[in-house]
Tab-separated table of C-alpha atoms and ligand atoms in Angstrom:
chain	number	residue	atom	x	y	z
A	1	MET	CA	17.547	-15.964	-2.541
A	2	HIS	CA	15.565	-17.616	0.214
A	3	TYR	CA	12.872	-16.336	2.546
A	4	THR	CA	12.220	-16.674	6.242
A	5	SER	CA	9.435	-15.995	8.733
A	6	THR	CA	9.320	-13.248	11.448
A	7	ARG	CA	8.238	-15.898	13.857
A	8	ASP	CA	10.520	-18.774	13.068
A	9	ALA	CA	13.894	-17.544	11.605
A	10	LYS	CA	15.138	-21.119	11.108
A	11	LYS	CA	12.586	-21.717	8.408
A	12	SER	CA	13.564	-21.285	4.751
A	13	PHE	CA	11.230	-20.799	1.792
A	14	ASN	CA	11.647	-20.116	-1.908
A	15	SER	CA	9.971	-17.012	-3.389
A	16	ALA	CA	7.227	-18.856	-5.321
A	17	ASP	CA	5.953	-20.391	-2.109
A	18	VAL	CA	6.156	-17.265	-0.292
A	19	ILE	CA	4.044	-15.458	-2.837
A	20	LYS	CA	1.496	-18.283	-3.131
A	21	ALA	CA	0.983	-18.592	0.685
A	22	GLY	CA	0.913	-14.758	1.529
A	23	ILE	CA	1.434	-15.544	5.255
A	24	SER	CA	3.698	-18.059	6.994
A	25	PRO	CA	2.000	-21.167	8.531
A	26	ASP	CA	3.371	-20.074	11.929
A	27	GLY	CA	1.496	-16.777	11.604
A	28	GLY	CA	4.505	-14.776	10.891
A	29	LEU	CA	5.299	-12.623	7.840
A	30	PHE	CA	7.762	-13.644	5.165
A	31	LEU	CA	10.837	-11.622	4.404
A	32	PRO	CA	14.135	-12.202	2.449
A	33	GLU	CA	17.080	-13.775	4.236
A	34	TYR	CA	19.175	-10.758	3.488
A	35	ILE	CA	18.664	-7.376	1.704
A	36	PRO	CA	20.714	-7.178	-1.414
A	37	LYS	CA	22.822	-4.014	-1.730
A	38	MET	CA	23.069	-1.659	-4.666
A	39	SER	CA	26.327	-0.044	-5.497
A	40	LYS	CA	26.628	3.518	-6.814
A	41	SER	CA	27.537	2.132	-10.261
A	42	GLN	CA	24.402	-0.041	-10.414
A	43	LEU	CA	22.347	3.053	-9.509
A	44	GLN	CA	24.172	5.042	-12.126
A	45	HIS	CA	23.349	2.251	-14.534
A	46	MET	CA	19.681	2.751	-13.889
A	47	ILE	CA	19.646	6.483	-14.949
A	48	ASP	CA	19.101	5.644	-18.562
A	49	LYS	CA	16.545	2.983	-18.034
A	50	ASP	CA	12.741	3.517	-18.013
A	51	TYR	CA	10.486	2.532	-15.067
A	52	ARG	CA	10.022	-1.056	-16.457
A	53	GLY	CA	13.695	-1.609	-16.809
A	54	ARG	CA	14.363	-0.328	-13.244
A	55	ALA	CA	11.537	-2.564	-11.821
A	56	SER	CA	13.007	-5.620	-13.650
A	57	ASP	CA	16.477	-5.142	-12.248
A	58	ILE	CA	15.320	-4.621	-8.712
A	59	MET	CA	12.827	-7.496	-8.703
A	60	GLN	CA	15.447	-9.837	-10.092
A	61	MET	CA	17.608	-9.265	-7.096
A	62	PHE	CA	14.847	-10.623	-4.788
A	63	LEU	CA	13.251	-13.243	-7.085
A	64	THR	CA	16.309	-15.248	-8.012
A	65	ASP	CA	14.415	-18.355	-8.890
A	66	PHE	CA	12.488	-16.439	-11.583
A	67	LYS	CA	14.136	-16.040	-15.054
A	68	GLU	CA	15.033	-12.589	-16.317
A	69	GLN	CA	12.618	-12.994	-19.124
A	70	GLU	CA	9.802	-14.049	-16.875
A	71	ILE	CA	10.206	-10.956	-14.787
A	72	GLY	CA	10.462	-8.776	-17.875
A	73	ALA	CA	7.299	-10.177	-19.220
A	74	MET	CA	5.355	-9.603	-15.984
A	75	ILE	CA	6.685	-5.967	-15.633
A	76	SER	CA	5.712	-5.138	-19.221
A	77	THR	CA	2.210	-6.313	-18.817
A	78	ALA	CA	1.851	-4.657	-15.428
A	79	TYR	CA	3.215	-1.294	-16.239
A	80	HIS	CA	1.748	-1.077	-19.704
A	81	PRO	CA	0.931	2.286	-21.216
A	82	ALA	CA	-2.696	1.209	-21.490
A	83	LYS	CA	-2.944	0.896	-17.774
A	84	PHE	CA	-0.965	3.949	-16.645
A	85	ASP	CA	-1.917	7.405	-17.839
A	86	ASP	CA	1.701	8.766	-17.422
A	87	GLU	CA	4.481	7.316	-19.462
A	88	LEU	CA	6.899	7.733	-16.469
A	89	ILE	CA	4.489	5.430	-14.394
A	90	ALA	CA	5.648	7.109	-11.122
A	91	PRO	CA	6.496	10.747	-12.125
A	92	LEU	CA	8.051	13.273	-9.738
A	93	ARG	CA	6.605	16.704	-9.533
A	94	GLN	CA	8.626	19.489	-7.902
A	95	LEU	CA	6.659	21.607	-5.434
A	96	ASN	CA	9.415	23.940	-4.335
A	97	GLN	CA	13.236	24.143	-3.878
A	98	ASN	CA	13.449	21.079	-1.566
A	99	THR	CA	10.055	19.280	-1.968
A	100	HIS	CA	9.230	16.718	-4.694
A	101	ILE	CA	5.892	14.884	-4.839
A	102	LEU	CA	6.085	11.214	-6.137
A	103	GLU	CA	2.800	10.766	-7.859
A	104	LEU	CA	1.897	7.045	-7.373
A	105	TRP	CA	-1.665	7.222	-8.611
A	106	HIS	CA	-1.452	7.110	-12.370
A	107	GLY	CA	-2.725	3.496	-12.490
A	108	PRO	CA	-6.147	2.188	-13.306
A	109	THR	CA	-7.730	2.949	-9.945
A	110	CYS	CA	-6.033	6.206	-9.079
A	111	ALA	CA	-4.371	5.053	-5.902
A	112	PHE	CA	-0.823	3.806	-5.215
A	113	LYS	CA	-2.163	0.315	-4.538
A	114	ASP	CA	-2.025	-0.237	-8.353
A	115	MET	CA	1.749	-0.049	-8.255
A	116	ALA	CA	1.821	-3.465	-6.590
A	117	LEU	CA	-1.568	-4.961	-7.394
A	118	GLN	CA	-0.843	-4.732	-11.166
A	119	VAL	CA	2.038	-6.994	-10.619
A	120	LEU	CA	0.780	-9.449	-7.944
A	121	PRO	CA	-1.569	-11.499	-10.095
A	122	HIS	CA	1.256	-12.253	-12.548
A	123	LEU	CA	3.609	-13.235	-9.722
A	124	LEU	CA	1.015	-15.503	-8.256
A	125	VAL	CA	0.180	-17.248	-11.469
A	126	ARG	CA	3.804	-17.778	-12.356
A	127	SER	CA	4.653	-18.954	-8.889
A	128	ALA	CA	1.825	-21.550	-9.258
A	129	GLN	CA	3.249	-22.667	-12.533
A	130	LYS	CA	6.728	-22.946	-11.136
A	131	THR	CA	5.649	-25.143	-8.286
A	132	GLY	CA	3.511	-27.355	-10.514
A	133	ASP	CA	0.356	-26.242	-8.531
A	134	ALA	CA	-2.749	-26.490	-10.839
A	135	SER	CA	-5.069	-25.075	-8.127
A	136	THR	CA	-7.503	-22.263	-8.871
A	137	PHE	CA	-6.522	-19.395	-6.652
A	138	VAL	CA	-9.371	-17.492	-5.116
A	139	ILE	CA	-8.347	-14.102	-3.775
A	140	LEU	CA	-10.489	-13.063	-0.829
A	141	VAL	CA	-10.487	-9.360	0.020
A	142	ALA	CA	-12.089	-7.273	2.715
A	143	THR	CA	-11.661	-3.601	1.696
A	144	SER	CA	-12.236	-0.239	3.201
A	145	GLY	CA	-12.110	1.131	-0.232
A	146	ASP	CA	-8.787	1.348	-2.269
A	147	THR	CA	-7.438	-2.253	-1.988
A	148	GLY	CA	-10.669	-3.917	-3.303
A	149	LYS	CA	-10.684	-1.975	-6.452
A	150	ALA	CA	-7.083	-2.247	-7.108
A	151	ALA	CA	-7.185	-5.983	-6.527
A	152	LEU	CA	-10.249	-6.358	-8.830
A	153	GLU	CA	-8.386	-4.505	-11.651
A	154	GLY	CA	-5.305	-6.560	-11.148
A	155	PHE	CA	-7.032	-10.029	-11.145
A	156	ALA	CA	-9.894	-9.528	-13.544
A	157	ASP	CA	-9.816	-12.124	-16.282
A	158	VAL	CA	-6.345	-13.534	-15.029
A	159	SER	CA	-6.734	-17.124	-15.819
A	160	GLY	CA	-6.291	-19.612	-12.934
A	161	THR	CA	-7.619	-17.043	-10.504
A	162	ARG	CA	-10.933	-15.742	-9.153
A	163	ILE	CA	-11.498	-12.814	-6.816
A	164	ILE	CA	-14.161	-12.074	-4.299
A	165	VAL	CA	-14.308	-8.621	-2.707
A	166	PHE	CA	-16.376	-7.849	0.353
A	167	TYR	CA	-16.837	-4.125	1.262
A	168	PRO	CA	-18.928	-2.450	3.931
A	169	GLU	CA	-22.159	-1.419	2.205
A	170	GLN	CA	-22.395	1.853	3.903
A	171	GLY	CA	-18.661	2.410	4.637
A	172	VAL	CA	-16.912	3.393	1.457
A	173	SER	CA	-17.058	6.635	-0.563
A	174	THR	CA	-19.434	7.043	-3.456
A	175	MET	CA	-16.516	7.000	-6.020
A	176	GLN	CA	-15.056	3.858	-4.394
A	177	LYS	CA	-18.352	1.943	-4.406
A	178	LEU	CA	-19.058	2.801	-7.973
A	179	GLN	CA	-15.623	1.707	-8.945
A	180	MET	CA	-16.248	-1.707	-7.491
A	181	ILE	CA	-19.875	-2.499	-8.331
A	182	THR	CA	-19.274	-1.715	-12.033
A	183	GLN	CA	-16.239	-3.955	-12.310
A	184	LYS	CA	-16.050	-6.129	-15.362
A	185	GLY	CA	-14.541	-9.651	-15.615
A	186	ASP	CA	-15.720	-13.253	-15.747
A	187	ASN	CA	-13.808	-14.198	-12.585
A	188	VAL	CA	-14.867	-11.392	-10.270
A	189	ALA	CA	-17.485	-11.095	-7.507
A	190	VAL	CA	-18.169	-7.937	-5.437
A	191	ILE	CA	-20.375	-8.268	-2.409
A	192	GLY	CA	-21.563	-5.585	-0.015
A	193	VAL	CA	-21.747	-6.518	3.712
A	194	ALA	CA	-24.390	-5.226	5.933
A	195	GLY	CA	-21.903	-4.017	8.498
A	196	ASN	CA	-18.706	-1.943	8.861
A	197	PHE	CA	-15.231	-2.667	7.673
A	198	ASP	CA	-14.198	-4.619	10.885
A	199	ASP	CA	-17.172	-6.901	10.224
A	200	ALA	CA	-16.089	-7.576	6.656
A	201	GLN	CA	-12.468	-8.112	7.723
A	202	THR	CA	-13.452	-10.527	10.654
A	203	GLY	CA	-15.663	-12.459	8.214
A	204	VAL	CA	-12.924	-12.879	5.793
A	205	LYS	CA	-10.303	-13.914	8.431
A	206	ALA	CA	-12.917	-16.494	9.730
A	207	ILE	CA	-13.109	-18.033	6.246
A	208	PHE	CA	-9.308	-18.217	5.930
A	209	ASN	CA	-9.190	-19.957	9.294
A	210	ASP	CA	-12.104	-22.359	8.695
A	211	ARG	CA	-10.232	-25.663	8.289
A	212	GLY	CA	-13.241	-27.722	7.176
A	213	PHE	CA	-14.247	-25.166	4.554
A	214	ASN	CA	-10.668	-24.981	3.201
A	215	GLU	CA	-10.597	-28.776	2.946
A	216	ARG	CA	-13.885	-28.740	0.986
A	217	LEU	CA	-12.239	-26.233	-1.375
A	218	SER	CA	-9.089	-28.215	-1.590
A	219	GLU	CA	-10.962	-31.312	-2.777
A	220	ARG	CA	-12.070	-29.155	-5.752
A	221	SER	CA	-8.497	-27.840	-6.348
A	222	ILE	CA	-9.337	-24.402	-4.862
A	223	LYS	CA	-6.945	-22.455	-2.713
A	224	LEU	CA	-7.779	-19.289	-0.936
A	225	SER	CA	-5.170	-16.434	-1.106
A	226	SER	CA	-4.811	-12.890	-0.035
A	227	ALA	CA	-4.063	-9.670	-1.779
A	228	ASN	CA	-3.449	-7.870	1.501
A	229	SER	CA	-0.247	-5.893	1.983
A	230	ILE	CA	1.263	-8.561	4.292
A	231	ASN	CA	1.953	-10.541	1.030
A	232	TRP	CA	5.670	-10.010	0.018
A	233	GLY	CA	4.491	-9.887	-3.597
A	234	ARG	CA	2.890	-6.583	-2.823
A	235	LEU	CA	5.866	-5.059	-0.934
A	236	LEU	CA	8.468	-5.952	-3.494
A	237	PRO	CA	7.119	-3.805	-6.409
A	238	GLN	CA	6.826	-0.866	-3.987
A	239	ILE	CA	10.514	-0.815	-3.283
A	240	VAL	CA	11.086	0.060	-7.044
A	241	TYR	CA	9.472	3.497	-7.002
A	242	TYR	CA	11.680	4.724	-4.194
A	243	VAL	CA	14.811	3.714	-6.069
A	244	SER	CA	13.411	5.075	-9.290
A	245	ALA	CA	12.530	8.406	-7.688
A	246	TYR	CA	16.088	8.705	-6.318
A	247	VAL	CA	17.535	7.957	-9.791
A	248	ASP	CA	15.171	10.464	-11.285
A	249	LEU	CA	16.394	13.214	-9.013
A	250	VAL	CA	19.979	12.534	-10.055
A	251	LYS	CA	19.028	12.531	-13.652
A	252	SER	CA	17.217	15.835	-13.390
A	253	GLY	CA	20.232	17.375	-11.560
A	254	HIS	CA	18.339	18.054	-8.409
A	255	ILE	CA	20.792	16.034	-6.448
A	256	LYS	CA	24.269	14.493	-6.877
A	257	MET	CA	24.703	10.858	-6.814
A	258	GLY	CA	25.181	9.789	-3.326
A	259	GLU	CA	23.529	12.849	-1.825
A	260	LYS	CA	20.849	12.125	0.853
A	261	VAL	CA	17.144	12.696	0.474
A	262	ASN	CA	14.303	12.338	3.067
A	263	VAL	CA	11.208	10.326	2.288
A	264	VAL	CA	7.761	11.103	3.601
A	265	VAL	CA	5.000	8.521	3.548
A	266	PRO	CA	1.316	8.759	4.566
A	267	THR	CA	0.975	5.562	6.475
A	268	GLY	CA	-1.688	3.039	7.483
A	269	ASN	CA	-0.730	-0.590	7.478
A	270	PHE	CA	2.994	0.363	7.248
A	271	GLY	CA	3.590	-1.344	3.892
A	272	ASN	CA	4.546	1.616	1.864
A	273	ILE	CA	6.927	3.078	4.252
A	274	LEU	CA	8.490	-0.343	4.828
A	275	ALA	CA	9.166	-0.515	1.174
A	276	ALA	CA	11.019	2.752	1.567
A	277	TYR	CA	13.007	1.395	4.469
A	278	TYR	CA	14.095	-1.609	2.344
A	279	ALA	CA	15.089	0.844	-0.446
A	280	ARG	CA	17.353	2.592	2.198
A	281	GLU	CA	18.736	-0.826	3.468
A	282	MET	CA	19.611	-1.665	-0.180
A	283	GLY	CA	21.870	1.375	-0.127
A	284	ILE	CA	19.657	4.202	-1.513
A	285	PRO	CA	20.862	7.413	0.195
A	286	ILE	CA	17.828	8.041	2.266
A	287	GLY	CA	18.253	10.076	5.397
A	288	LYS	CA	15.064	10.206	7.498
A	289	LEU	CA	11.934	8.101	6.828
A	290	ILE	CA	9.033	10.371	7.889
A	291	CYS	CA	6.008	8.490	8.969
A	292	ALA	CA	2.795	10.552	8.676
A	293	SER	CA	-0.496	9.356	10.320
A	294	ASN	CA	-3.894	10.728	10.729
A	295	ALA	CA	-5.824	11.140	13.940
A	296	ASN	CA	-5.388	7.367	14.338
A	297	LYS	CA	-1.855	8.027	15.470
A	298	VAL	CA	-0.863	4.660	16.990
A	299	LEU	CA	2.343	4.799	14.984
A	300	THR	CA	3.269	8.410	15.969
A	301	ASP	CA	2.990	7.414	19.657
A	302	PHE	CA	4.951	4.291	19.031
A	303	ILE	CA	7.843	5.865	17.190
A	304	ARG	CA	8.014	8.687	19.809
A	305	THR	CA	7.729	6.447	22.985
A	306	GLY	CA	8.407	2.847	22.101
A	307	VAL	CA	5.035	1.777	23.308
A	308	TYR	CA	2.577	0.228	20.815
A	309	ASP	CA	-0.908	0.557	22.230
A	310	ARG	CA	-3.982	-0.288	20.104
A	311	ARG	CA	-6.382	0.122	23.091
A	312	ARG	CA	-8.213	3.024	21.620
A	313	ASP	CA	-11.299	3.699	19.415
A	314	LEU	CA	-10.780	3.889	15.650
A	315	LYS	CA	-11.683	7.302	14.473
A	316	LYS	CA	-13.357	7.833	11.048
A	317	THR	CA	-11.282	10.434	9.148
A	318	ILE	CA	-11.225	12.131	5.775
A	319	SER	CA	-8.162	9.913	5.005
A	320	PRO	CA	-10.005	6.629	5.306
A	321	SER	CA	-7.252	4.517	3.781
A	322	MET	CA	-5.168	5.299	6.915
A	323	ASP	CA	-7.866	4.559	9.455
A	324	ILE	CA	-6.110	1.592	11.122
A	325	LEU	CA	-4.910	0.651	14.597
A	326	VAL	CA	-2.852	-2.488	13.928
A	327	SER	CA	-0.163	-1.771	11.308
A	328	SER	CA	0.620	-5.337	10.308
A	329	ASN	CA	3.815	-4.725	8.346
A	330	LEU	CA	5.562	-3.264	11.487
A	331	GLU	CA	6.288	-6.856	12.518
A	332	ARG	CA	8.799	-6.972	9.681
A	333	LEU	CA	10.583	-3.800	10.792
A	334	LEU	CA	10.712	-5.087	14.382
A	335	PHE	CA	12.313	-8.322	13.194
A	336	GLU	CA	15.071	-6.347	11.451
A	337	LEU	CA	15.561	-3.944	14.371
A	338	TYR	CA	15.809	-6.844	16.773
A	339	ASN	CA	18.480	-8.482	14.634
A	340	ARG	CA	16.074	-11.207	13.508
A	341	ASP	CA	15.218	-12.347	16.949
A	342	ASP	CA	12.069	-14.393	16.208
A	343	HIS	CA	11.501	-15.293	19.937
A	344	LYS	CA	11.295	-11.580	20.756
A	345	ILE	CA	8.756	-11.056	17.871
A	346	ARG	CA	6.612	-13.944	19.034
A	347	GLN	CA	6.389	-12.371	22.521
A	348	MET	CA	5.449	-8.924	21.367
A	349	MET	CA	2.793	-10.122	18.936
A	350	GLN	CA	1.318	-12.347	21.694
A	351	LEU	CA	1.181	-9.331	23.899
A	352	LEU	CA	-0.471	-7.316	21.197
A	353	MET	CA	-3.082	-9.999	20.620
A	354	GLU	CA	-3.757	-10.662	24.314
A	355	LYS	CA	-3.273	-7.273	25.876
A	356	GLY	CA	-3.416	-4.858	22.949
A	357	VAL	CA	0.002	-3.343	23.880
A	358	TYR	CA	3.687	-3.973	23.865
A	359	GLN	CA	6.919	-2.068	24.431
A	360	ILE	CA	10.262	-2.176	22.713
A	361	ASP	CA	13.634	-1.979	24.514
A	362	THR	CA	15.549	1.344	24.763
A	363	PRO	CA	18.424	0.436	22.455
A	364	VAL	CA	15.896	-0.644	19.792
A	365	LEU	CA	13.798	2.507	20.297
A	366	GLU	CA	16.982	4.566	19.720
A	367	LYS	CA	17.708	2.669	16.478
A	368	LEU	CA	14.155	3.267	15.424
A	369	GLN	CA	14.338	6.946	16.053
A	370	SER	CA	17.603	7.293	14.286
A	371	ILE	CA	15.873	6.143	11.127
A	372	PHE	CA	12.203	7.314	11.502
A	373	TYR	CA	10.559	10.534	12.445
A	374	ALA	CA	6.808	10.407	13.163
A	375	ASN	CA	3.970	12.889	13.462
A	376	TYR	CA	0.233	13.145	12.611
A	377	ALA	CA	-2.373	15.545	11.215
A	378	ASP	CA	-6.009	15.578	12.334
A	379	ASP	CA	-8.780	16.385	9.730
A	380	TYR	CA	-8.634	20.049	10.406
A	381	ALA	CA	-4.828	20.188	9.832
A	382	THR	CA	-5.332	17.964	6.745
A	383	MET	CA	-7.898	20.328	5.176
A	384	LYS	CA	-5.480	23.157	5.855
A	385	SER	CA	-2.699	21.454	4.315
A	386	ILE	CA	-4.776	20.978	1.087
A	387	LYS	CA	-5.654	24.622	1.085
A	388	ILE	CA	-2.134	25.886	1.690
A	389	THR	CA	-0.632	23.640	-0.903
A	390	TYR	CA	-3.136	24.872	-3.463
A	391	ASP	CA	-2.727	28.608	-2.505
A	392	LYS	CA	1.114	28.391	-2.687
A	393	TYR	CA	1.665	26.102	-5.666
A	394	HIS	CA	-1.603	25.735	-7.516
A	395	TYR	CA	-1.327	21.964	-6.955
A	396	VAL	CA	-4.268	20.002	-5.651
A	397	VAL	CA	-3.411	16.944	-3.377
A	398	ASP	CA	-5.697	14.332	-2.015
A	399	THR	CA	-6.443	13.998	1.752
A	400	HIS	CA	-3.773	11.317	2.409
A	401	THR	CA	-0.985	13.149	0.593
A	402	ALA	CA	-1.955	16.326	2.560
A	403	VAL	CA	-1.280	14.473	5.814
A	404	GLY	CA	2.269	13.740	4.545
A	405	LEU	CA	2.906	17.403	3.571
A	406	LYS	CA	1.634	18.615	6.990
A	407	VAL	CA	4.061	16.316	8.843
A	408	LEU	CA	6.974	17.216	6.609
A	409	GLU	CA	6.355	20.827	7.665
A	410	ASP	CA	6.279	19.738	11.283
A	411	TYR	CA	9.581	17.779	10.786
A	412	ARG	CA	11.291	20.775	9.210
A	413	LYS	CA	10.109	23.161	11.965
A	414	GLU	CA	11.175	20.700	14.736
A	415	THR	CA	14.530	19.684	13.389
A	416	GLY	CA	15.713	22.457	10.993
A	417	ASP	CA	16.514	19.752	8.574
A	418	GLU	CA	15.851	21.143	5.077
A	419	THR	CA	17.241	18.238	3.088
A	420	ILE	CA	15.370	17.568	-0.214
A	421	ALA	CA	12.316	15.534	0.605
A	422	VAL	CA	10.284	13.128	-1.558
A	423	VAL	CA	6.696	12.979	-0.588
A	424	ALA	CA	4.694	9.780	-1.546
A	425	SER	CA	1.413	10.912	-3.086
A	426	THR	CA	-0.830	7.926	-2.492
A	427	ALA	CA	-4.120	8.871	-4.244
A	428	SER	CA	-5.506	11.127	-6.861
A	429	PRO	CA	-7.503	14.056	-5.463
A	430	TYR	CA	-10.382	12.956	-7.752
A	431	LYS	CA	-10.953	9.975	-5.473
A	432	PHE	CA	-12.001	12.186	-2.637
A	433	PRO	CA	-13.581	15.111	-4.399
A	434	LYS	CA	-15.988	16.058	-1.604
A	435	SER	CA	-13.383	16.442	1.048
A	436	VAL	CA	-10.875	18.147	-1.254
A	437	LEU	CA	-13.471	20.740	-2.465
A	438	SER	CA	-14.580	21.607	1.001
A	439	ALA	CA	-10.919	22.030	2.026
A	440	LEU	CA	-10.621	24.495	-0.882
A	441	ASN	CA	-13.738	26.341	0.481
A	442	VAL	CA	-15.792	25.521	-2.530
A	443	PRO	CA	-19.491	25.532	-1.594
A	444	ILE	CA	-21.097	22.202	-2.419
A	445	GLU	CA	-24.533	20.711	-1.630
A	446	ALA	CA	-24.800	17.765	0.625
A	447	ASP	CA	-26.430	15.660	-2.127
A	448	GLN	CA	-24.558	17.055	-5.102
A	449	ASP	CA	-23.891	14.610	-7.882
A	450	GLU	CA	-20.407	13.121	-7.541
A	451	PHE	CA	-19.615	13.690	-11.250
A	452	SER	CA	-20.342	17.341	-11.185
A	453	LEU	CA	-17.884	17.448	-8.258
A	454	LEU	CA	-15.244	16.035	-10.534
A	455	GLU	CA	-15.920	18.808	-13.196
A	456	ILE	CA	-15.622	21.451	-10.542
A	457	LEU	CA	-12.302	19.990	-9.182
A	458	SER	CA	-11.041	19.876	-12.762
A	459	ASP	CA	-11.690	23.501	-13.321
A	460	ILE	CA	-9.753	24.308	-10.175
A	461	SER	CA	-6.859	21.934	-10.515
A	462	ARG	CA	-6.469	22.265	-14.244
A	463	LEU	CA	-5.715	18.525	-14.148
A	464	ALA	CA	-7.657	16.182	-16.463
A	465	ILE	CA	-10.205	13.911	-14.800
A	466	PRO	CA	-8.847	10.452	-14.953
A	467	ASP	CA	-10.620	8.455	-17.702
A	468	SER	CA	-11.266	5.493	-15.354
A	469	LEU	CA	-13.413	7.799	-13.092
A	470	LYS	CA	-15.079	9.589	-15.928
A	471	LYS	CA	-16.295	6.387	-17.461
A	472	LEU	CA	-18.056	5.370	-14.304
A	473	LYS	CA	-20.827	7.797	-15.164
A	474	GLY	CA	-23.718	5.710	-16.407
A	475	ALA	CA	-21.685	2.433	-16.347
A	476	GLU	CA	-23.568	-0.712	-15.897
A	477	ILE	CA	-24.008	-1.875	-12.261
A	478	ARG	CA	-22.905	-5.537	-12.373
A	479	HIS	CA	-22.701	-6.379	-8.731
A	480	LYS	CA	-25.796	-6.020	-6.506
A	481	THR	CA	-25.448	-8.753	-3.912
A	482	VAL	CA	-25.470	-7.693	-0.316
A	483	CYS	CA	-25.087	-10.241	2.475
A	484	LYS	CA	-25.402	-10.211	6.257
A	485	LYS	CA	-22.117	-10.344	8.156
A	486	ASP	CA	-22.809	-13.941	9.269
A	487	GLU	CA	-23.570	-15.020	5.702
A	488	MET	CA	-20.145	-14.430	4.190
A	489	LYS	CA	-18.966	-17.993	4.066
A	490	GLU	CA	-22.215	-19.128	2.460
A	491	THR	CA	-21.925	-16.339	-0.052
A	492	VAL	CA	-18.365	-17.518	-0.992
A	493	ALA	CA	-19.645	-21.136	-1.290
A	494	ASN	CA	-22.427	-20.079	-3.618
A	495	THR	CA	-20.155	-17.901	-5.719
A	496	LEU	CA	-17.723	-20.844	-6.140
A	497	SER	CA	-20.628	-23.401	-6.515
A	498	VAL	CA	-19.144	-25.624	-3.880
B	1	PLP	C1	-3.447	2.097	1.498
B	1	PLP	C2	-3.302	3.541	1.445
B	1	PLP	C3	-2.437	4.220	2.370
B	1	PLP	C4	-1.736	3.506	3.501
B	1	PLP	O1	-0.693	2.716	2.926
B	1	PLP	P1	-0.034	1.557	3.879
B	1	PLP	O2	0.830	0.826	2.978
B	1	PLP	O3	-1.142	0.691	4.414
B	1	PLP	O4	0.722	2.259	4.986
B	1	PLP	C5	-2.310	5.554	2.357
B	1	PLP	N1	-2.974	6.294	1.299
B	1	PLP	C6	-3.765	5.699	0.432
B	1	PLP	C7	-4.600	6.554	-0.482
B	1	PLP	C8	-4.016	4.422	0.422
B	1	PLP	O5	-4.816	3.702	-0.431
């Protein structure tokens, strides 16, 4: 199978090059030339396979230039029992008659980013080998919290790679910061930036675009690469869990093969929900895709009106991994909805860059609305959703998943559609203990020790504290470097000794 770019549909790439490059030279995003379809009997066949087997089958359909064995080997390492604390990898948990939670946070960093970032490093290394590329790949990441740690865990000690993560020194949660600055590995660097997430992101983009600097690196056989969700190698592993969840619901007898389910996704950069869309395109019987936003509701407005307007202030919320105004992966969906009209995409992306706003045509809006429903929850509604879910079901959800549950409730009220819904649960509640405990009306001190919060949460939820978080207590701080926002390039140069 070949791949093309959203901004030049005449181009054709193989999967190894797509994974190595991350983003197309024309500024567009890579996507497959067609979406392979799965028949009912293929789905039926998956019922008796475990998560790894299902992942291998699906990834093979998209990575035809990789051998079956190669894919199998990558999957076994990535979804190894030593890395995931649930043998099902992405287990479903039934909340009530028609609501199932898809727990995507059983990996090493307790957020769904692990599902893809445990695979991506292997994909990258194999892609380099396939193309006879002996470069050292340096992964540069700017993170608002979850991506940085998940990328560090994925790339630590992977030979042929190095990883440098920049995080806003004052802008991540205590747990997230501890997770990063205690990271082990001979090829990792974690650097605080005196600034906010935008400063870190801008700095990283400037390094990627600095031609002279990249040439200097290239003379030393170093290539910069990205672990951001615009990389196809991150999207592909995410398709798997939607297929797997469907198959599990058939297996457990909750649905009959062919029966439709709705899917709810707490959304930021539009990567996770796009993977669900691809699963639907592959033929998985998904009815509505329900897009849930926090108070940064650009996507809600877009799906309801057809106008994408980023001209507003970014709000800091209690679901920080969804605090985003430009959802990059939307470009891929637009390309599909416009029947792969690259000219149209270039126009709209130009408008977004120059004016901060664009509008889609009415027929395309109608198509969009026939597939997607969108709504949002502000912080107050999010807290209420955590409390209600706990009171009704004795199940504790994190702040992002709570946004999804609230929007599902809105959807059902608005449409009367009570179809079985799968809600993507994107993080463990233990990653955001302060917000979760205050939602549950547990009195806590402003300066209370983070680890005592985990203990309190564990008493309430009767869920074991994830080992990876427990181990952070007293762990050695390995990364203390902080740089100014205009020193990031220099810091990268020093780290790489170039
Ligand atoms: C990254 C993230 C999201 C948003 O996912 P996208 O693929 O960017 O839409 C939601 N919840 C959590 C916990 C995350 O880490």
